[in-house]
Structures are given as C-alpha cells and as structure tokens.
C-alpha cells in the first residue's frame, strides 16, 4: 500500500521536475514578455484540458477569469510587437 502511494506521488513530482527544468530553458532562450505570455497560456490550456478530461464544467466566473487572462495575454503580445517589431518577430521564431 505504501509503494502505491509513493508511485502516485512520484509521477506528479517527476512531471513537476521536467516542467521546472523546461522553464529554466525557456527563460534562457526567450524574451521576458514572451516567456510570461507562454507561462500564462499554460493556465488556460490546463483549464481546457481539465474540462475535457474530467468532464466537469467550470463556472461562469472561472470562464470569465480565463477570458480576462487571455485578453491580458493578447495585450502583452500586441504591445511587444508594436514596441519593437524585429524583437517580436525573433521571439515568434523561438517559440
């Protein structure tokens, strides 16, 4: 029984380990604004996958919060592209 509990805890721990290492690589290779946009998109994709996998509806407030987050992502990306088009083009290539 203890071995099963250890296995249940080790799988998310390994995923978390890989995710953190990939974040360091992303910080090293992406501009700060691009990294933040991608980090915020992770929240949105997690919510969508959660709804699809567990078939549990999110409430209206949660969907509104996700839409608000998405609009913030769009504003940040648009601001970055307008401030320095060459920098924005380079960051899109790195994605």
Tab-separated table of N, CA and C in Angstrom:
chain	number	residue	atom	x	y	z
A	1	UNK	N	0.830	-1.200	0.000
A	1	UNK	CA	0.000	0.000	0.000
A	1	UNK	C	0.868	1.254	0.000
A	2	UNK	N	1.967	1.235	0.768
A	2	UNK	CA	2.871	2.387	0.796
A	2	UNK	C	3.563	2.584	-0.549
A	3	UNK	N	3.897	1.482	-1.231
A	3	UNK	CA	4.552	1.597	-2.526
A	3	UNK	C	3.622	2.231	-3.558
A	4	UNK	N	2.354	1.932	-3.494
A	4	UNK	CA	1.381	2.522	-4.417
A	4	UNK	C	1.260	4.017	-4.144
A	5	UNK	N	1.255	4.398	-2.876
A	5	UNK	CA	1.190	5.819	-2.535
A	5	UNK	C	2.438	6.565	-3.012
A	6	UNK	N	3.589	5.928	-2.878
A	6	UNK	CA	4.832	6.535	-3.347
A	6	UNK	C	4.775	6.701	-4.866
A	7	UNK	N	4.271	5.702	-5.567
A	7	UNK	CA	4.157	5.784	-7.019
A	7	UNK	C	3.193	6.898	-7.428
A	8	UNK	N	2.082	7.010	-6.722
A	8	UNK	CA	1.111	8.063	-7.022
A	8	UNK	C	1.707	9.453	-6.817
A	9	UNK	N	2.574	9.592	-5.846
A	9	UNK	CA	3.193	10.891	-5.584
A	9	UNK	C	4.391	11.148	-6.491
A	10	UNK	N	5.058	10.084	-6.938
A	10	UNK	CA	6.269	10.281	-7.730
A	10	UNK	C	5.973	10.714	-9.162
A	11	UNK	N	4.864	10.302	-9.732
A	11	UNK	CA	4.546	10.686	-11.111
A	11	UNK	C	4.349	12.193	-11.228
A	12	UNK	N	3.497	12.819	-10.400
A	12	UNK	CA	3.399	14.283	-10.482
A	12	UNK	C	4.717	14.980	-10.136
A	13	UNK	N	5.489	14.404	-9.232
A	13	UNK	CA	6.774	15.004	-8.874
A	13	UNK	C	7.732	15.001	-10.061
A	14	UNK	N	7.760	13.931	-10.813
A	14	UNK	CA	8.623	13.870	-11.996
A	14	UNK	C	8.156	14.845	-13.073
A	15	UNK	N	6.854	14.949	-13.250
A	15	UNK	CA	6.319	15.916	-14.218
A	15	UNK	C	6.693	17.329	-13.790
A	16	UNK	N	6.578	17.621	-12.506
A	16	UNK	CA	6.935	18.932	-11.977
A	16	UNK	C	8.419	19.214	-12.189
A	17	UNK	N	9.262	18.213	-11.998
A	17	UNK	CA	10.703	18.344	-12.208
A	17	UNK	C	11.013	18.698	-13.659
A	18	UNK	N	10.396	17.978	-14.585
A	18	UNK	CA	10.615	18.248	-16.009
A	18	UNK	C	10.121	19.648	-16.358
A	19	UNK	N	8.954	20.008	-15.848
A	19	UNK	CA	8.388	21.327	-16.128
A	19	UNK	C	9.314	22.440	-15.638
A	20	UNK	N	9.835	22.314	-14.445
A	20	UNK	CA	10.732	23.345	-13.911
A	20	UNK	C	12.015	23.453	-14.731
A	21	UNK	N	12.562	22.334	-15.166
A	21	UNK	CA	13.765	22.382	-15.993
A	21	UNK	C	13.479	23.034	-17.336
A	22	UNK	N	12.320	22.751	-17.912
A	22	UNK	CA	11.952	23.390	-19.172
A	22	UNK	C	11.733	24.891	-18.991
A	23	UNK	N	11.258	25.300	-17.825
A	23	UNK	CA	11.090	26.731	-17.564
A	23	UNK	C	12.439	27.443	-17.553
A	24	UNK	N	13.454	26.826	-16.983
A	24	UNK	CA	14.784	27.442	-16.997
A	24	UNK	C	15.308	27.588	-18.422
A	25	UNK	N	15.075	26.584	-19.238
A	25	UNK	CA	15.494	26.662	-20.636
A	25	UNK	C	14.734	27.776	-21.354
A	26	UNK	N	13.440	27.883	-21.089
A	26	UNK	CA	12.632	28.925	-21.729
A	26	UNK	C	13.090	30.313	-21.303
A	27	UNK	N	13.372	30.501	-20.028
A	27	UNK	CA	13.836	31.807	-19.547
A	27	UNK	C	15.157	32.178	-20.212
A	28	UNK	N	15.999	31.208	-20.412
A	28	UNK	CA	17.302	31.458	-21.027
A	28	UNK	C	17.161	31.854	-22.500
A	29	UNK	N	16.191	31.288	-23.214
A	29	UNK	CA	16.119	31.454	-24.659
A	29	UNK	C	15.043	32.422	-25.154
A	30	UNK	N	14.128	32.854	-24.309
A	30	UNK	CA	13.040	33.734	-24.741
A	30	UNK	C	13.156	35.099	-24.082
A	31	UNK	N	12.567	36.095	-24.716
A	31	UNK	CA	12.448	37.411	-24.091
A	31	UNK	C	11.494	37.305	-22.911
A	32	UNK	N	11.618	38.203	-21.969
A	32	UNK	CA	10.824	38.145	-20.744
A	32	UNK	C	9.335	38.209	-21.028
A	33	UNK	N	8.917	39.108	-21.921
A	33	UNK	CA	7.486	39.236	-22.219
A	33	UNK	C	6.946	37.979	-22.888
A	34	UNK	N	7.722	37.412	-23.786
A	34	UNK	CA	7.294	36.181	-24.467
A	34	UNK	C	7.184	35.035	-23.472
A	35	UNK	N	8.133	34.944	-22.569
A	35	UNK	CA	8.081	33.895	-21.550
A	35	UNK	C	6.829	34.040	-20.686
A	36	UNK	N	6.521	35.260	-20.275
A	36	UNK	CA	5.341	35.481	-19.439
A	36	UNK	C	4.055	35.117	-20.174
A	37	UNK	N	4.002	35.441	-21.456
A	37	UNK	CA	2.824	35.081	-22.245
A	37	UNK	C	2.664	33.570	-22.280
A	38	UNK	N	3.729	32.865	-22.567
A	38	UNK	CA	3.649	31.403	-22.607
A	38	UNK	C	3.303	30.816	-21.245
A	39	UNK	N	3.824	31.406	-20.201
A	39	UNK	CA	3.536	30.907	-18.854
A	39	UNK	C	2.052	31.073	-18.529
A	40	UNK	N	1.469	32.190	-18.942
A	40	UNK	CA	0.050	32.422	-18.687
A	40	UNK	C	-0.832	31.533	-19.561
A	41	UNK	N	-0.393	31.236	-20.767
A	41	UNK	CA	-1.154	30.346	-21.646
A	41	UNK	C	-1.248	28.950	-21.021
A	42	UNK	N	-0.250	28.586	-20.232
A	42	UNK	CA	-0.266	27.289	-19.556
A	42	UNK	C	-1.494	27.158	-18.648
A	43	UNK	N	-1.873	28.238	-18.008
A	43	UNK	CA	-3.059	28.211	-17.143
A	43	UNK	C	-4.312	27.957	-17.974
A	44	UNK	N	-4.400	28.631	-19.102
A	44	UNK	CA	-5.559	28.461	-19.976
A	44	UNK	C	-5.650	27.037	-20.515
A	45	UNK	N	-4.542	26.504	-20.993
A	45	UNK	CA	-4.573	25.143	-21.530
A	45	UNK	C	-4.851	24.109	-20.441
A	46	UNK	N	-4.362	24.352	-19.247
A	46	UNK	CA	-4.653	23.445	-18.139
A	46	UNK	C	-6.149	23.416	-17.850
A	47	UNK	N	-6.790	24.562	-17.874
A	47	UNK	CA	-8.233	24.619	-17.626
A	47	UNK	C	-9.016	23.895	-18.711
A	48	UNK	N	-8.619	24.092	-19.961
A	48	UNK	CA	-9.328	23.427	-21.067
A	48	UNK	C	-9.144	21.917	-20.995
A	49	UNK	N	-7.921	21.471	-20.735
A	49	UNK	CA	-7.669	20.029	-20.614
A	49	UNK	C	-8.428	19.457	-19.420
A	50	UNK	N	-8.481	20.186	-18.322
A	50	UNK	CA	-9.217	19.742	-17.136
A	50	UNK	C	-10.684	19.484	-17.482
A	51	UNK	N	-11.293	20.411	-18.200
A	51	UNK	CA	-12.698	20.265	-18.570
A	51	UNK	C	-12.887	19.064	-19.496
A	52	UNK	N	-11.964	18.882	-20.439
A	52	UNK	CA	-12.088	17.776	-21.384
A	52	UNK	C	-11.855	16.421	-20.723
A	53	UNK	N	-10.855	16.333	-19.869
A	53	UNK	CA	-10.507	15.044	-19.262
A	53	UNK	C	-11.489	14.654	-18.168
A	54	UNK	N	-11.781	15.563	-17.267
A	54	UNK	CA	-12.617	15.226	-16.115
A	54	UNK	C	-14.094	15.489	-16.340
A	55	UNK	N	-14.411	16.087	-17.482
A	55	UNK	CA	-15.806	16.355	-17.845
A	55	UNK	C	-16.568	17.077	-16.740
A	56	UNK	N	-15.874	18.025	-16.138
A	56	UNK	CA	-16.510	18.853	-15.119
A	56	UNK	C	-16.590	20.280	-15.638
A	57	UNK	N	-17.763	20.856	-15.618
A	57	UNK	CA	-17.887	22.217	-16.144
A	57	UNK	C	-17.264	23.235	-15.191
A	58	UNK	N	-16.677	24.254	-15.780
A	58	UNK	CA	-16.198	25.373	-14.983
A	58	UNK	C	-17.338	26.376	-14.883
A	59	UNK	N	-17.411	27.050	-13.783
A	59	UNK	CA	-18.460	28.042	-13.591
A	59	UNK	C	-18.234	29.277	-14.454
A	60	UNK	N	-19.241	30.105	-14.502
A	60	UNK	CA	-19.185	31.325	-15.305
A	60	UNK	C	-18.054	32.240	-14.843
A	61	UNK	N	-17.855	32.362	-13.536
A	61	UNK	CA	-16.781	33.214	-13.022
A	61	UNK	C	-15.406	32.716	-13.472
A	62	UNK	N	-15.220	31.405	-13.475
A	62	UNK	CA	-13.922	30.855	-13.875
A	62	UNK	C	-13.679	31.060	-15.361
A	63	UNK	N	-14.706	30.883	-16.193
A	63	UNK	CA	-14.539	31.122	-17.626
A	63	UNK	C	-14.281	32.598	-17.888
A	64	UNK	N	-14.967	33.469	-17.153
A	64	UNK	CA	-14.723	34.912	-17.309
A	64	UNK	C	-13.290	35.265	-16.912
A	65	UNK	N	-12.806	34.654	-15.834
A	65	UNK	CA	-11.425	34.903	-15.408
A	65	UNK	C	-10.438	34.419	-16.463
A	66	UNK	N	-10.713	33.272	-17.071
A	66	UNK	CA	-9.837	32.760	-18.121
A	66	UNK	C	-9.870	33.662	-19.351
A	67	UNK	N	-11.038	34.179	-19.696
A	67	UNK	CA	-11.138	35.117	-20.828
A	67	UNK	C	-10.387	36.408	-20.520
A	68	UNK	N	-10.466	36.866	-19.287
A	68	UNK	CA	-9.738	38.062	-18.869
A	68	UNK	C	-8.232	37.819	-18.963
A	69	UNK	N	-7.797	36.648	-18.546
A	69	UNK	CA	-6.393	36.270	-18.658
A	69	UNK	C	-5.960	36.231	-20.120
A	70	UNK	N	-6.789	35.645	-20.968
A	70	UNK	CA	-6.478	35.574	-22.390
A	70	UNK	C	-6.376	36.962	-23.005
A	71	UNK	N	-7.272	37.858	-22.616
A	71	UNK	CA	-7.195	39.220	-23.156
A	71	UNK	C	-5.913	39.913	-22.688
A	72	UNK	N	-5.475	39.660	-21.474
A	72	UNK	CA	-4.211	40.207	-20.992
A	72	UNK	C	-3.028	39.675	-21.778
A	73	UNK	N	-3.074	38.397	-22.133
A	73	UNK	CA	-2.011	37.795	-22.935
A	73	UNK	C	-1.945	38.471	-24.295
A	74	UNK	N	-3.106	38.691	-24.900
A	74	UNK	CA	-3.143	39.325	-26.215
A	74	UNK	C	-2.601	40.747	-26.139
A	75	UNK	N	-2.973	41.486	-25.102
A	75	UNK	CA	-2.497	42.867	-24.951
A	75	UNK	C	-0.983	42.898	-24.786
A	76	UNK	N	-0.437	42.017	-23.986
A	76	UNK	CA	1.013	41.986	-23.772
A	76	UNK	C	1.737	41.654	-25.074
A	77	UNK	N	1.251	40.661	-25.783
A	77	UNK	CA	1.892	40.280	-27.037
A	77	UNK	C	1.783	41.402	-28.062
A	78	UNK	N	0.637	42.043	-28.140
A	78	UNK	CA	0.448	43.142	-29.083
A	78	UNK	C	1.358	44.320	-28.738
A	79	UNK	N	1.485	44.634	-27.463
A	79	UNK	CA	2.361	45.720	-27.035
A	79	UNK	C	3.805	45.420	-27.387
A	80	UNK	N	4.223	44.182	-27.179
A	80	UNK	CA	5.595	43.796	-27.518
A	80	UNK	C	5.840	43.929	-29.016
A	81	UNK	N	4.881	43.526	-29.826
A	81	UNK	CA	5.046	43.592	-31.272
A	81	UNK	C	5.098	45.041	-31.762
A	82	UNK	N	4.330	45.917	-31.130
A	82	UNK	CA	4.318	47.319	-31.549
A	82	UNK	C	5.554	48.069	-31.074
A	83	UNK	N	6.086	47.705	-29.919
A	83	UNK	CA	7.242	48.425	-29.386
A	83	UNK	C	8.505	48.137	-30.191
A	84	UNK	N	8.675	46.893	-30.602
A	84	UNK	CA	9.867	46.529	-31.371
A	84	UNK	C	9.509	45.362	-32.297
A	85	UNK	N	9.083	45.656	-33.527
A	85	UNK	CA	8.650	44.591	-34.442
A	85	UNK	C	9.722	43.541	-34.713
A	86	UNK	N	10.988	43.936	-34.798
A	86	UNK	CA	12.035	42.948	-35.061
A	86	UNK	C	12.221	42.005	-33.871
A	87	UNK	N	12.113	42.541	-32.665
A	87	UNK	CA	12.219	41.718	-31.455
A	87	UNK	C	11.055	40.752	-31.369
A	88	UNK	N	9.857	41.221	-31.693
A	88	UNK	CA	8.675	40.362	-31.665
A	88	UNK	C	8.784	39.254	-32.707
A	89	UNK	N	9.300	39.588	-33.890
A	89	UNK	CA	9.466	38.576	-34.926
A	89	UNK	C	10.474	37.512	-34.487
A	90	UNK	N	11.557	37.949	-33.841
A	90	UNK	CA	12.546	36.986	-33.348
A	90	UNK	C	11.978	36.105	-32.261
A	91	UNK	N	11.142	36.652	-31.387
A	91	UNK	CA	10.584	35.847	-30.314
A	91	UNK	C	9.568	34.846	-30.846
A	92	UNK	N	8.881	35.181	-31.922
A	92	UNK	CA	7.931	34.233	-32.503
A	92	UNK	C	8.667	33.087	-33.170
A	93	UNK	N	9.831	33.336	-33.709
A	93	UNK	CA	10.612	32.269	-34.322
A	93	UNK	C	11.087	31.307	-33.249
A	94	UNK	N	11.446	31.820	-32.064
A	94	UNK	CA	11.950	30.973	-30.989
A	94	UNK	C	10.891	30.083	-30.383
A	95	UNK	N	9.647	30.434	-30.518
A	95	UNK	CA	8.572	29.622	-29.938
A	95	UNK	C	8.506	28.347	-30.708
